[in-house]
Amino acid sequence: MTLALASGDDPYLLPVPTPSSLVVLPQWISAGNTNPNGRYQASVWPLGPLIDRPGASLAKIHWKNCPDRLEWQIRQVTWILLNGQLRPTYLQTRGIRARPRGSATEMRETCYEWMRLARWLHTAGIKNLRDCTDDHWAAYAVDRFSTKMPRHHASETLSRLADLWAFDQLCSRPVGVTQPPWERHGIDDYLPSTASQDAGENTTEPLDPKVLGPLLMWAIRMVDDFGDDVLAAWTERLHMQQLAAATPSTPEGLASLDSYLLPRLAAGEGVPATGRQGRTVLNAPFIAATVGCSINQVNGFRQRHRLTTLQPGPCPLQVPTTGQINGRPWREHLDFNEAPTLMRHLSTAAMIVCLYLTGMRPQEVQGLRSGCCPDPEGGGRHLIRSHHYKNVTDDDGTHVSAGEERDVPWVAITPAVRAIRVLERVVPEGELLFSSAHHDFVRGRQFSGALKNAGMHQRIESFVAWINQEAESQGLSDQGVPEDPHGAIGLGRFRRTLAWHIARRPGGLVALAIQYGHMRTVLDARTSSGYGSRSRRGIHSVLDVETALAAADTAARLRDRLAAGEKISGPAARRALTAAVQAPRFEGRTVTQKFARQAPDYLARDGLVLFDNPDASLICVFKRDNALCEPGPDATAPNQFDCRPGCGNAVRLDSHASELLEEADRINQLAAHTPQPLARRLRAAAEQHRVTADTHHATAQPAEDLS
């Protein structure tokens, strides 16, 4: 295919840029965007004028890595890429996902792919893009994919390389980039032959339950139990800093300073101190506000009294401590020096709660603003109204960096609402809840936008370290957060983990008990709650994949246990055997894109999908008409937290019966140390477990007898 050059009035055709041309032309800069622009001749091109998403990093293009002989050509086409848009006639050949313009980050990655090609061509002795032949293009593709690259990513790479030719055609004087052969012959022959695993939301490892449990528990504890104390301490610290800065030097203040510090020094007691550049110094703002002197007088005290060393002491704030751990105060007092760190951990805790218990993507949490979750009228559910950013385009298909308000709001359960309320006490009304300017508690730097991903990652790791230190000092070493076996606690892992726990932990044994069951109710009530009336997009697609994976794992375990000789009982036993045979098999928890697309159809096979319910010691072969847990008319999964005896979907194995007997013994032991009448109820529950186990043993059959 050849792109025809348009006439002089062609709206898609751009002139050749000059050295003084702006990197980003004004028509592509949204109102209110104040990020600095650059000039064409500069060695670094800022892309900030194209970026409006609050939590996005301000990307730049660095030209130092582009070979000198090819740089002017790559620069020119890159400028067209930043300021032009592909023709609709060309987009029709690129598939339904093709867009006339990408995001700033996509444009930078495209440019860097072009630079990679330029370096390869330079090594091959090619000094002009006009001289790049079909053989060169094909050889570069082979070299580029010599490392194991997923076919999906390889396809994107070939598309980026084709854009070098396509955008060159949009300049009034193109540099003459040749057309890659895959544009004429198709890309299949140029893609890697092996299908490696694609990265993405569905291949992200969920957080280990042993990590998430204590992490979420401490995050909610920080917000609910310690939040008021930390905010009061921060307010008092700011007040003392302002008071100290406004207090002039007076003889009375100096006398008060001496009477405050000299007796402590004479007695060898610690004095209010802080660290500065590796040294221990007097905490001037705290002392000045406490005694009523000036900061300069405190700074001069050490020189006047020739103090060479200081024994640091606490800086207690005069605010009440109301938070408790196991019935005792969590702090004897809040400290002036600790307040910024505690504020940082408080905002991080609120971030973790929002990331995990809303199902939002990280960029959606970064875009939250004060006032986004008003109290409902008439006692309804709390709803979060905010922006989403993924795949948001305007009417022309151009990427919209600022995103758009989501048509359907997110549902917020109580812990998420409380986290938002804490954050609203940190920032002004209407401000971003994670505004960088209001969350640099330690150094007070006035950055723009929301906290960036890298900073949020660091804060989570710092919060985990604080949790472990706090757990040890509080005598709660069993509540520490261990290292995750799959690496760092990344922002994107919370969303996948929410789906994992809803799909696999219906009883809610990880931290929030019944909340997991409630979250499935919220997410599955798509019509009544309005949470996800956009079919099965967003968190629903992730939940579908995770639920399908869980069902496949249950089928695999059923096959293994039956093969090992266990017997099966229950009204749905024959359907369970059929479902186990038809279920796909997986190694690990990652899936192909094909399965991700087919997950909703897999779950929609009413009566042939297996759901493990460890709390009820059974497997549910879910069929809507048989279910006693009152699923919705379009439900593809049971309400596992409301599993009821006598359901026609239940099956049990010998191992389930053993679990019931073990649980009966445990309950009886508990009943022996429990007063009446609760003990009678416990013994009745234990007896019911035994009856259920006996019924299984009386009716169970080998799989061969049911085949």
XYZ file of C-alpha atoms in Angstrom:
707
model
C 0.000 0.000 0.000
C 1.242 3.536 -0.819
C 0.025 6.646 0.974
C -0.780 9.299 -1.584
C 0.645 12.723 -0.802
C -2.072 15.286 -0.438
C -2.357 18.678 -2.010
C -1.366 21.901 -0.282
C -4.642 22.176 1.593
C -4.437 18.593 2.879
C -5.240 18.825 6.627
C -3.074 15.750 7.339
C 0.063 17.173 5.708
C 2.587 19.034 7.904
C 5.462 21.311 6.860
C 9.117 20.534 7.495
C 9.965 21.718 11.031
C 12.595 24.413 11.599
C 15.181 24.482 14.424
C 12.975 26.903 16.382
C 9.735 24.960 15.886
C 7.921 24.006 19.085
C 8.222 20.324 19.941
C 4.448 20.169 20.496
C 2.247 22.484 18.449
C -0.385 24.507 20.380
C -3.382 22.694 18.903
C -2.397 19.519 20.764
C -2.000 21.192 24.167
C -5.118 21.151 26.319
C -6.335 24.201 28.201
C -4.772 24.352 31.648
C -1.693 22.314 30.715
C 1.299 24.345 31.932
C 4.023 21.745 31.423
C 7.053 23.275 29.654
C 7.432 22.884 25.899
C 10.690 22.632 23.969
C 12.280 23.541 20.646
C 13.034 21.239 17.728
C 16.813 21.788 17.901
C 17.079 20.808 21.598
C 18.830 17.597 22.635
C 15.902 16.690 24.904
C 12.248 16.998 23.905
C 9.752 17.349 26.785
C 6.410 15.628 26.173
C 4.692 17.204 29.188
C 2.414 19.379 26.999
C 0.756 16.124 25.829
C 0.289 14.719 29.340
C -2.740 15.590 31.482
C -3.203 12.463 33.597
C -2.460 13.415 37.231
C -0.261 10.456 38.145
C 1.663 10.225 34.868
C 5.392 10.918 34.743
C 6.394 13.719 32.392
C 8.076 11.759 29.624
C 10.944 13.124 27.523
C 12.736 12.068 24.366
C 16.551 12.068 24.611
C 18.358 12.265 21.301
C 21.822 11.274 22.555
C 21.191 7.619 21.693
C 20.403 8.221 18.024
C 23.258 7.887 15.475
C 24.328 11.282 14.129
C 23.957 10.413 10.426
C 20.365 9.245 10.854
C 19.282 11.587 13.643
C 17.906 14.379 11.446
C 15.650 11.894 9.635
C 14.378 10.236 12.810
C 13.846 13.695 14.360
C 11.733 14.895 11.469
C 9.456 11.863 11.432
C 9.182 11.949 15.232
C 8.057 15.579 15.065
C 5.384 14.532 12.563
C 4.429 11.705 14.938
C 3.965 14.187 17.811
C 1.983 16.709 15.805
C 0.233 14.764 13.056
C -2.370 12.052 12.820
C -2.703 9.083 10.506
C -5.210 9.243 7.699
C -8.534 7.398 8.182
C -7.976 5.518 4.915
C -4.721 4.111 6.306
C -6.228 3.288 9.707
C -8.814 1.109 8.000
C -6.001 -1.269 7.060
C -4.634 -1.487 10.622
C -7.513 -3.138 12.481
C -10.218 -1.896 14.813
C -7.779 -0.888 17.585
C -5.743 1.460 15.408
C -5.828 5.135 16.375
C -4.728 8.268 14.518
C -2.595 9.386 17.499
C -1.216 7.574 20.519
C -0.463 8.758 24.034
C 2.745 10.600 24.877
C 4.235 7.449 26.378
C 3.332 5.410 23.294
C 4.879 8.073 21.053
C 8.109 8.020 23.075
C 8.293 4.219 22.882
C 7.673 4.404 19.135
C 10.467 6.952 18.745
C 12.845 4.794 20.788
C 11.989 1.811 18.589
C 12.943 3.928 15.588
C 16.220 4.873 17.298
C 16.922 1.162 17.892
C 16.417 0.564 14.157
C 18.691 3.526 13.371
C 21.482 2.083 15.531
C 21.133 -1.284 13.788
C 21.208 0.352 10.352
C 24.239 2.443 11.346
C 26.079 -0.729 12.382
C 25.108 -2.279 9.035
C 26.598 0.716 7.174
C 23.260 2.252 6.152
C 23.445 6.043 6.371
C 20.068 6.997 4.918
C 16.586 5.576 5.574
C 15.992 5.627 1.808
C 18.553 2.831 1.511
C 16.742 0.440 3.866
C 15.640 -2.454 1.622
C 13.177 -5.292 2.231
C 16.142 -7.489 3.130
C 17.259 -4.968 5.755
C 13.768 -4.770 7.237
C 13.483 -8.568 7.377
C 16.963 -8.984 8.874
C 16.247 -6.376 11.506
C 13.007 -8.166 12.486
C 14.921 -11.428 12.908
C 17.564 -9.716 15.048
C 14.985 -7.764 17.040
C 13.075 -10.912 17.961
C 16.147 -13.044 18.646
C 15.354 -12.739 22.330
C 12.124 -14.449 23.364
C 9.489 -11.791 22.741
C 5.758 -12.582 22.965
C 4.058 -12.507 19.580
C 1.674 -9.817 20.797
C 4.609 -7.517 21.621
C 6.367 -8.451 18.420
C 3.262 -7.473 16.460
C 3.243 -4.099 18.240
C 6.918 -3.630 17.380
C 6.317 -4.260 13.686
C 3.413 -1.816 13.815
C 5.664 0.857 15.372
C 8.248 0.289 12.644
C 5.560 0.606 9.967
C 4.567 3.924 11.548
C 8.018 5.281 10.657
C 7.038 4.942 7.006
C 3.409 6.000 7.510
C 4.176 9.228 9.383
C 6.974 10.127 6.988
C 4.301 10.276 4.270
C 2.551 13.037 6.250
C 5.399 15.558 5.770
C 5.384 17.973 2.852
C 8.978 16.889 2.170
C 9.356 13.290 3.437
C 12.785 11.866 4.170
C 11.968 8.829 2.027
C 11.491 5.983 4.500
C 10.896 2.763 2.608
C 7.798 0.677 3.217
C 8.403 -2.386 5.435
C 7.609 -5.607 3.550
C 5.095 -6.768 6.189
C 2.860 -3.876 5.152
C 2.498 -5.543 1.754
C 2.737 -9.241 2.599
C 1.327 -9.438 6.145
C 3.182 -9.803 9.426
C 2.880 -13.546 10.097
C 6.136 -14.454 8.327
C 8.042 -11.848 10.351
C 6.785 -12.720 13.835
C 8.595 -15.066 16.218
C 7.584 -18.685 15.670
C 7.013 -19.519 19.357
C 4.149 -18.031 21.320
C 5.651 -16.702 24.533
C 3.434 -15.607 27.365
C 2.036 -12.111 26.943
C 2.392 -9.697 29.807
C -0.537 -7.753 31.156
C -3.083 -7.601 33.914
C -3.969 -11.287 33.688
C -0.326 -12.453 33.892
C 0.486 -10.372 36.959
C 0.975 -12.603 39.968
C -1.518 -11.987 42.772
C -0.075 -11.045 46.144
C 0.496 -14.010 48.405
C -2.313 -14.279 51.007
C 0.312 -14.344 53.770
C 1.474 -10.944 52.512
C -1.851 -9.334 51.742
C -3.537 -10.394 54.994
C -1.303 -8.487 57.434
C -0.660 -5.685 54.922
C -4.366 -4.951 54.524
C -4.995 -5.411 58.242
C -2.332 -2.826 59.143
C -3.504 -0.465 56.386
C -7.062 -0.502 57.757
C -5.738 -0.277 61.316
C -3.685 2.774 60.333
C -6.686 4.472 58.749
C -9.383 3.528 61.263
C -7.511 3.293 64.585
C -4.510 5.592 64.237
C -5.697 8.097 61.605
C -7.166 10.655 64.019
C -4.037 10.586 66.193
C -1.682 11.014 63.239
C -3.694 13.873 61.733
C -3.879 15.627 65.121
C -0.113 15.254 65.554
C 0.522 16.657 62.074
C -1.757 19.637 62.732
C 0.027 20.329 66.026
C 3.433 20.086 64.357
C 2.416 22.609 61.686
C 1.050 24.902 64.388
C 4.295 24.720 66.367
C 6.380 25.418 63.254
C 4.287 28.489 62.460
C 4.441 29.684 66.063
C 8.216 29.249 66.229
C 8.753 31.091 62.938
C 6.627 34.036 64.114
C 8.215 34.422 67.574
C 10.835 37.230 67.765
C 14.006 37.147 69.846
C 13.445 38.690 73.292
C 15.309 38.612 76.627
C 12.324 36.838 78.168
C 12.463 34.165 75.493
C 16.179 33.641 76.056
C 15.648 33.272 79.791
C 12.891 30.713 79.187
C 15.185 28.806 76.846
C 17.967 28.639 79.423
C 15.618 27.531 82.201
C 14.232 24.819 79.908
C 17.504 23.351 78.607
C 20.202 23.988 81.238
C 18.653 21.839 84.012
C 18.201 18.963 81.555
C 21.807 19.205 80.420
C 23.081 19.433 83.996
C 21.153 16.293 84.938
C 22.429 14.420 81.885
C 18.928 14.076 80.488
C 18.079 13.966 76.828
C 17.032 17.193 75.133
C 14.601 17.602 72.224
C 16.761 16.924 69.189
C 16.576 15.940 65.553
C 18.892 14.666 62.853
C 20.318 16.987 60.225
C 22.920 16.010 57.620
C 24.132 13.138 59.771
C 24.430 15.233 62.935
C 22.249 15.433 66.034
C 21.122 19.015 66.640
C 18.617 20.764 68.857
C 15.083 20.629 67.470
C 14.791 24.392 67.093
C 11.116 24.698 65.975
C 9.885 22.360 68.719
C 11.907 24.028 71.480
C 11.113 27.562 70.285
C 7.368 26.893 70.196
C 7.489 25.115 73.563
C 9.334 27.839 75.563
C 8.316 30.943 73.580
C 11.685 31.986 72.163
C 12.890 32.464 68.594
C 14.459 29.828 66.358
C 17.650 31.932 66.145
C 17.969 31.855 69.930
C 17.773 28.062 69.936
C 20.355 27.827 67.161
C 22.682 30.094 69.141
C 22.312 28.126 72.379
C 24.743 25.390 71.359
C 27.481 27.876 70.446
C 26.998 29.916 73.602
C 27.269 26.864 75.834
C 29.905 25.082 73.701
C 27.929 21.889 73.362
C 29.939 19.287 71.429
C 27.603 16.321 71.844
C 23.905 15.994 72.523
C 21.934 13.228 74.124
C 18.755 13.188 72.033
C 15.453 13.117 73.855
C 11.816 12.931 72.740
C 9.766 15.801 71.334
C 6.299 14.931 72.711
C 3.326 16.681 71.175
C 0.484 17.812 73.411
C -2.214 15.835 71.623
C -4.237 12.924 73.056
C -3.513 9.355 71.954
C -6.760 7.513 71.268
C -5.675 4.638 69.036
C -5.203 1.227 70.591
C -3.671 -2.160 69.808
C -5.130 -5.082 71.711
C -6.754 -2.777 74.242
C -3.705 -0.661 75.042
C -2.556 2.707 73.606
C -0.398 2.330 70.516
C 1.807 5.263 71.619
C 2.567 6.889 74.970
C 2.738 10.140 73.032
C 3.021 11.312 69.442
C 6.427 12.761 68.607
C 7.179 15.962 66.674
C 9.890 14.187 64.667
C 7.771 11.152 63.853
C 4.704 13.064 62.641
C 5.852 13.489 58.980
C 6.744 9.797 58.704
C 3.432 8.737 60.231
C 1.558 11.021 57.815
C 3.407 9.400 54.930
C 2.440 5.941 56.180
C -1.158 7.047 56.769
C -1.542 8.233 53.179
C 0.121 5.029 51.962
C -2.295 2.946 54.033
C -5.229 4.833 52.504
C -3.728 4.250 49.064
C -3.503 0.485 49.679
C -7.113 0.345 50.861
C -8.283 2.238 47.765
C -6.174 0.149 45.388
C -7.379 -3.138 46.794
C -10.973 -2.603 47.893
C -12.267 -0.594 44.922
C -10.848 -2.662 42.045
C -9.504 0.541 40.487
C -6.400 0.680 38.350
C -3.481 2.659 39.847
C -3.988 5.591 37.464
C -7.657 5.746 38.453
C -6.737 5.947 42.140
C -4.179 8.644 41.317
C -6.960 10.643 39.647
C -9.313 10.660 42.667
C -10.229 14.094 44.035
C -11.636 15.341 47.288
C -15.428 15.125 47.099
C -15.401 12.121 44.742
C -17.359 9.938 47.201
C -20.197 11.945 48.794
C -22.389 10.439 51.476
C -25.445 8.901 49.796
C -28.922 10.237 50.369
C -31.457 7.812 51.760
C -28.916 5.299 53.055
C -27.792 3.911 49.684
C -24.356 2.728 48.689
C -21.365 5.038 48.552
C -20.331 5.651 44.955
C -17.010 7.003 43.699
C -17.272 9.337 40.737
C -13.970 9.956 39.044
C -11.984 9.598 35.836
C -10.745 6.523 34.030
C -7.942 6.649 31.485
C -7.434 3.344 29.712
C -8.374 3.468 26.015
C -10.109 6.865 26.339
C -10.290 8.600 22.953
C -12.116 11.547 21.450
C -14.591 11.385 18.567
C -11.706 11.141 16.091
C -10.131 8.224 17.913
C -7.269 10.316 19.326
C -5.978 9.366 22.764
C -7.217 11.703 25.529
C -4.510 11.946 28.179
C -6.819 13.621 30.710
C -9.220 10.657 30.553
C -12.917 11.147 31.125
C -15.360 10.733 33.973
C -16.549 7.173 34.155
C -20.146 6.786 33.022
C -20.764 4.251 35.773
C -19.318 5.081 39.221
C -17.334 2.644 41.335
C -18.991 1.158 44.410
C -17.110 1.865 47.663
C -17.377 -0.405 50.694
C -16.883 1.025 54.184
C -13.070 0.679 54.534
C -12.564 2.453 51.193
C -14.918 5.276 52.221
C -12.994 5.758 55.469
C -9.711 5.879 53.578
C -11.091 8.566 51.270
C -12.338 10.572 54.266
C -8.854 10.510 55.800
C -7.301 11.716 52.546
C -9.881 14.502 52.292
C -8.561 15.848 55.601
C -5.089 16.096 54.055
C -5.842 18.019 50.839
C -8.039 21.043 50.047
C -11.525 20.610 48.633
C -11.493 19.567 44.988
C -7.765 18.721 45.058
C -6.290 15.385 44.005
C -6.418 13.015 46.979
C -2.818 12.008 46.263
C -1.601 15.459 45.229
C 2.213 15.511 45.213
C 2.221 19.031 46.606
C 0.285 17.948 49.710
C 1.882 14.544 50.299
C 5.566 15.455 50.600
C 5.308 15.608 54.388
C 9.034 15.242 55.046
C 10.512 17.872 52.699
C 7.486 19.906 51.641
C 8.376 20.111 47.939
C 5.690 21.553 45.686
C 5.471 19.049 42.848
C 2.614 19.104 40.356
C 0.068 16.380 39.665
C -0.433 13.238 41.708
C 2.136 10.944 43.282
C 3.910 8.999 40.565
C 4.078 5.215 40.320
C 7.724 5.004 41.378
C 7.063 7.115 44.457
C 3.988 5.050 45.371
C 6.041 1.847 45.040
C 8.679 3.249 47.409
C 6.043 4.343 49.917
C 4.504 0.869 50.001
C 7.903 -0.745 50.627
C 8.610 1.814 53.363
C 5.196 1.149 54.919
C 5.896 -2.594 54.966
C 9.204 -1.962 56.748
C 7.392 0.224 59.305
C 4.722 -2.461 59.819
C 7.352 -5.072 60.614
C 9.170 -2.756 62.993
C 5.911 -1.766 64.685
C 4.699 -5.353 64.949
C 7.948 -6.342 66.651
C 7.892 -3.421 69.095
C 4.243 -4.101 69.947
C 4.888 -7.796 70.613
C 2.917 -8.795 67.503
C 5.637 -10.511 65.509
C 3.034 -12.893 64.043
C 1.388 -9.899 62.341
C 4.408 -8.888 60.283
C 4.405 -8.768 56.478
C 6.724 -11.404 54.958
C 8.461 -11.067 51.617
C 6.248 -11.978 48.693
C 7.575 -15.006 46.797
C 6.873 -13.246 43.484
C 8.781 -10.052 44.215
C 7.952 -6.462 45.096
C 4.413 -5.386 45.979
C 3.620 -3.576 42.746
C 0.632 -1.288 42.339
C -0.981 -3.406 39.627
C -0.912 -6.547 41.761
C -3.661 -5.295 44.100
C -6.299 -5.345 41.366
C -5.391 -8.871 40.265
C -5.306 -9.983 43.904
C -8.807 -8.647 44.547
C -10.115 -10.841 41.740
C -8.053 -13.784 43.010
C -9.469 -13.563 46.516
C -13.046 -13.056 45.390
C -12.731 -16.101 43.145
C -10.808 -18.337 45.556
C -11.441 -17.182 49.126
C -15.236 -16.951 49.341
C -15.346 -17.194 53.135
C -12.979 -14.288 53.498
C -10.277 -15.825 55.697
C -7.740 -13.219 54.604
C -7.998 -10.104 56.771
C -11.454 -8.763 55.968
C -13.545 -11.888 56.596
C -16.923 -11.514 54.880
C -15.847 -8.476 52.836
C -14.624 -10.722 50.013
C -18.055 -12.263 49.725
C -19.628 -8.816 49.883
C -17.294 -7.579 47.165
C -18.474 -10.325 44.829
C -22.051 -9.340 45.635
C -21.219 -5.730 44.799
C -19.424 -6.664 41.609
C -21.996 -9.197 40.442
C -24.969 -6.907 41.127
C -24.118 -5.243 37.875
C -27.574 -4.084 36.965
C -28.918 -3.107 40.357
C -25.821 -1.326 41.589
C -24.761 0.182 38.297
C -21.192 -0.783 39.088
C -20.484 -2.487 35.818
C -23.303 -2.072 33.363
C -20.625 -1.714 30.688
C -20.901 -5.442 30.025
C -17.837 -7.261 31.464
C -15.123 -4.662 31.116
C -12.709 -3.373 33.718
C -12.492 -5.305 36.976
C -15.154 -7.709 35.742
C -12.888 -9.012 33.001
C -10.095 -9.590 35.524
C -12.564 -11.276 37.868
C -13.838 -13.498 35.048
C -10.309 -14.665 34.219
C -9.431 -15.333 37.850
C -12.720 -17.147 38.481
C -12.189 -19.280 35.377
C -8.653 -20.082 36.520
C -9.944 -21.047 39.967
C -12.572 -23.293 38.377
C -9.930 -24.952 36.201
C -7.722 -25.511 39.263
C -10.673 -27.065 41.114
C -11.283 -29.406 38.185
C -7.612 -30.401 38.153
C -7.648 -31.189 41.883
C -10.862 -33.191 41.456
C -9.275 -35.266 38.682
C -6.153 -35.886 40.779
C -8.061 -36.915 43.896
C -10.366 -39.265 41.995
C -7.361 -40.802 40.265
C -5.810 -41.336 43.700
C -8.821 -43.419 44.719
C -11.073 -40.968 46.540
C -14.809 -41.508 46.195
C -17.392 -38.868 45.297
C -20.930 -38.204 46.567
C -23.665 -35.661 46.015
C -26.502 -34.966 43.598
C -24.187 -33.275 41.090
C -21.521 -36.005 41.047
C -22.048 -37.002 37.379
C -21.974 -33.374 36.229
C -18.796 -32.852 38.257
C -17.051 -35.681 36.418
C -18.111 -34.231 33.057
C -16.942 -30.748 34.058
C -13.592 -32.076 35.282
C -12.919 -33.794 31.969
C -13.822 -30.709 29.893
C -11.877 -28.138 31.962
C -8.629 -26.692 30.528
C -5.298 -27.332 32.204
C -2.805 -24.633 33.272
C 0.675 -24.501 34.713
C 0.930 -21.626 37.168
C -1.515 -18.735 37.250
C -0.837 -17.072 33.914
C -3.079 -17.470 30.929
C -3.037 -16.807 27.227
C -4.891 -13.867 25.750
C -7.138 -16.357 23.995
C -8.292 -17.814 27.306
C -8.687 -14.310 28.752
C -11.121 -13.514 25.939
C -12.939 -16.828 26.326
C -13.219 -16.727 30.145
C -16.792 -15.288 30.180
C -17.944 -18.013 27.779
C -16.224 -20.666 29.876
C -18.058 -19.470 33.009
C -21.374 -19.256 31.136
C -21.500 -23.069 30.688
C -24.285 -23.401 33.231
C -23.990 -26.652 35.155
C -20.442 -27.479 34.014
C -18.203 -25.130 36.022
C -16.649 -26.221 39.331
C -16.247 -23.892 42.327
C -14.275 -24.975 45.373
C -15.778 -23.920 48.706
C -13.317 -24.831 51.474
C -15.491 -23.205 54.154
C -18.332 -25.642 53.397
C -15.979 -28.556 52.569
C -17.528 -29.194 49.164
C -17.346 -28.447 45.458
C -20.205 -26.579 43.787
C -21.061 -27.673 40.240
C -22.907 -24.418 39.662
C -26.272 -24.599 37.898
C -28.474 -21.556 38.451
C -31.824 -23.358 38.596
C -30.577 -25.765 41.281
C -28.793 -23.225 43.475
C -30.130 -22.464 46.953
C -27.753 -19.502 47.446
C -30.120 -17.221 45.489
C -27.838 -16.195 42.598
C -28.982 -13.501 40.196
C -30.709 -14.395 36.918
C -27.494 -13.910 34.919
C -25.017 -15.107 37.566
C -22.167 -17.338 36.394
C -20.885 -18.139 39.899
C -22.514 -19.084 43.204
C -22.795 -16.924 46.315
C -20.271 -19.129 48.072
C -20.514 -17.262 51.360
C -24.225 -18.230 51.448
C -23.797 -21.940 50.672
C -26.767 -23.921 52.067
C -27.191 -27.629 52.942
C -29.249 -29.736 50.562
C -28.275 -27.862 47.403
C -28.465 -29.877 44.198
C -25.106 -28.491 43.022
C -22.974 -29.931 45.853
C -20.467 -32.768 45.639
C -18.000 -34.042 48.223
C -14.901 -36.221 48.175
C -13.411 -38.374 50.919
C -11.010 -35.554 51.766
C -13.974 -33.203 52.333
C -15.503 -35.721 54.755
C -12.197 -35.900 56.634
C -12.145 -32.109 56.890
C -15.654 -32.129 58.345
C -14.683 -34.661 61.012
C -11.564 -32.687 61.930
C -13.650 -29.530 62.212
C -16.195 -31.376 64.384
C -13.408 -32.390 66.773
C -12.102 -28.816 66.903
C -15.585 -27.433 67.646
C -16.135 -29.982 70.401
C -12.856 -28.972 72.038
C -13.992 -25.364 71.898
C -17.389 -26.284 73.357
C -15.702 -27.937 76.333
C -14.374 -24.529 77.397
C -17.447 -22.482 76.479
C -20.370 -21.667 78.823
C -23.936 -22.772 78.089
C -26.040 -22.266 75.993
C -23.358 -21.442 73.409
C -21.717 -24.813 74.116
C -24.923 -26.615 73.125
C -25.028 -24.780 69.814
C -21.380 -25.631 69.168
C -21.959 -29.335 69.894
C -24.993 -29.301 67.593
C -22.859 -27.818 64.820
C -20.191 -30.476 65.405
C -22.818 -33.218 65.249
C -24.124 -31.830 61.964
C -20.605 -32.020 60.523
C -20.395 -35.684 61.559
C -23.802 -36.476 60.032
C -22.733 -34.855 56.762
C -19.483 -36.847 56.746
C -21.345 -40.093 57.522
C -23.797 -39.383 54.701
C -20.905 -38.997 52.308
C -19.290 -42.272 53.343
C -22.642 -44.066 53.022
C -23.371 -42.790 49.513
C -19.954 -42.138 47.935
C -18.954 -44.080 44.816
C -15.756 -44.464 42.808
C -15.602 -42.364 39.656
C -15.585 -45.530 37.525
C -19.055 -46.478 38.781
C -20.466 -43.128 37.628
C -18.732 -42.956 34.253
